Amino acid sequence: MSNTIFDKILAGDIPVDSVFEDEDVLAFNDVNPKAPVHVLVIPKKRASRFSELSGRPIEEIGRFFAAVSRIAALLDLDENGYRVVINNGPDGGQEVEYLHAHILGGRRLTWPPG
Ligand code: DGP
């Protein structure tokens, strides 16, 4: 499926509360935050799932993760820490079939997840 809500957000068809954008990624606040800071980062080069990245160029994958790290720093999370979550497929709890990393922070998160 390539017409998910995140495809529409990236196309500019649905407004979001964006926190960062460059040539590789768009980052915006999650509509249903699970922590004081809950930002989603999506790559502009489409992938449905994390599992697709195994076939992608290392440079593309690296730029995505470097962007996630940079965005967490911009959100002022480096000192206290944060969690990066990528849900993959039904058992992973993925609801939107467009690859996205969750950045969660601003409180002490518990482990393990449910
Ligand atoms: P996941 O379960 O990993 O697929 O998480 C999808 C997340 O996307 C979930 O935390 C809620 C968020 N979300 C879904 N629709 C929208 C939307 O239209 N706008 C924003 N900002 N977030 C959305």
mmCIF file of N, CA, C and O in Angstrom, residues 5 11 13 16 19-20 25 55 59 63 70 72 75 80:
data_model
loop_
_atom_site.group_PDB
_atom_site.id
_atom_site.type_symbol
_atom_site.label_atom_id
_atom_site.label_comp_id
_atom_site.label_asym_id
_atom_site.label_seq_id
_atom_site.Cartn_x
_atom_site.Cartn_y
_atom_site.Cartn_z
ATOM 1 N N ILE A 5 -1.501 7.360 5.336
ATOM 2 C CA ILE A 5 -1.602 8.708 5.894
ATOM 3 C C ILE A 5 -0.236 9.427 5.834
ATOM 4 O O ILE A 5 -0.177 10.637 5.612
ATOM 5 N N ALA A 11 3.200 14.315 0.984
ATOM 6 C CA ALA A 11 2.758 15.025 -0.221
ATOM 7 C C ALA A 11 2.205 16.412 0.113
ATOM 8 O O ALA A 11 1.907 17.201 -0.788
ATOM 9 N N ASP A 13 -0.640 16.899 1.667
ATOM 10 C CA ASP A 13 -2.105 16.878 1.593
ATOM 11 C C ASP A 13 -2.770 16.917 2.967
ATOM 12 O O ASP A 13 -3.960 17.216 3.073
ATOM 13 N N VAL A 16 0.676 18.707 9.310
ATOM 14 C CA VAL A 16 1.234 18.138 10.541
ATOM 15 C C VAL A 16 2.005 19.212 11.278
ATOM 16 O O VAL A 16 2.382 20.238 10.703
ATOM 17 N N VAL A 19 8.546 19.244 13.020
ATOM 18 C CA VAL A 19 9.637 19.754 13.868
ATOM 19 C C VAL A 19 10.964 19.833 13.119
ATOM 20 O O VAL A 19 11.875 20.532 13.551
ATOM 21 N N PHE A 20 11.074 19.128 12.002
ATOM 22 C CA PHE A 20 12.315 19.149 11.224
ATOM 23 C C PHE A 20 12.039 18.577 9.836
ATOM 24 O O PHE A 20 11.263 17.641 9.690
ATOM 25 N N VAL A 25 14.460 13.400 5.241
ATOM 26 C CA VAL A 25 13.423 13.024 6.211
ATOM 27 C C VAL A 25 12.454 14.159 6.503
ATOM 28 O O VAL A 25 12.762 15.334 6.281
ATOM 29 N N GLY A 55 17.397 -4.428 1.797
ATOM 30 C CA GLY A 55 17.738 -4.351 0.373
ATOM 31 C C GLY A 55 18.147 -2.962 -0.084
ATOM 32 O O GLY A 55 18.327 -2.740 -1.287
ATOM 33 N N GLU A 59 24.164 3.793 2.436
ATOM 34 C CA GLU A 59 24.191 5.260 2.542
ATOM 35 C C GLU A 59 22.792 5.799 2.891
ATOM 36 O O GLU A 59 22.642 6.672 3.753
ATOM 37 N N ARG A 63 21.871 7.572 6.398
ATOM 38 C CA ARG A 63 21.378 8.950 6.458
ATOM 39 C C ARG A 63 20.086 9.039 7.262
ATOM 40 O O ARG A 63 19.857 10.006 7.982
ATOM 41 N N ARG A 70 20.156 13.188 14.970
ATOM 42 C CA ARG A 70 20.258 14.652 14.959
ATOM 43 C C ARG A 70 18.970 15.288 15.478
ATOM 44 O O ARG A 70 18.990 16.275 16.211
ATOM 45 N N ALA A 72 16.765 13.980 17.556
ATOM 46 C CA ALA A 72 16.681 13.790 19.014
ATOM 47 C C ALA A 72 17.514 14.854 19.726
ATOM 48 O O ALA A 72 17.096 15.409 20.751
ATOM 49 N N LEU A 75 15.787 18.120 19.708
ATOM 50 C CA LEU A 75 14.670 18.118 20.665
ATOM 51 C C LEU A 75 15.165 18.200 22.101
ATOM 52 O O LEU A 75 14.382 18.132 23.043
ATOM 53 N N ASN A 80 19.279 13.661 28.924
ATOM 54 C CA ASN A 80 18.480 12.737 29.737
ATOM 55 C C ASN A 80 18.197 11.412 29.047
ATOM 56 O O ASN A 80 17.807 10.444 29.698
#
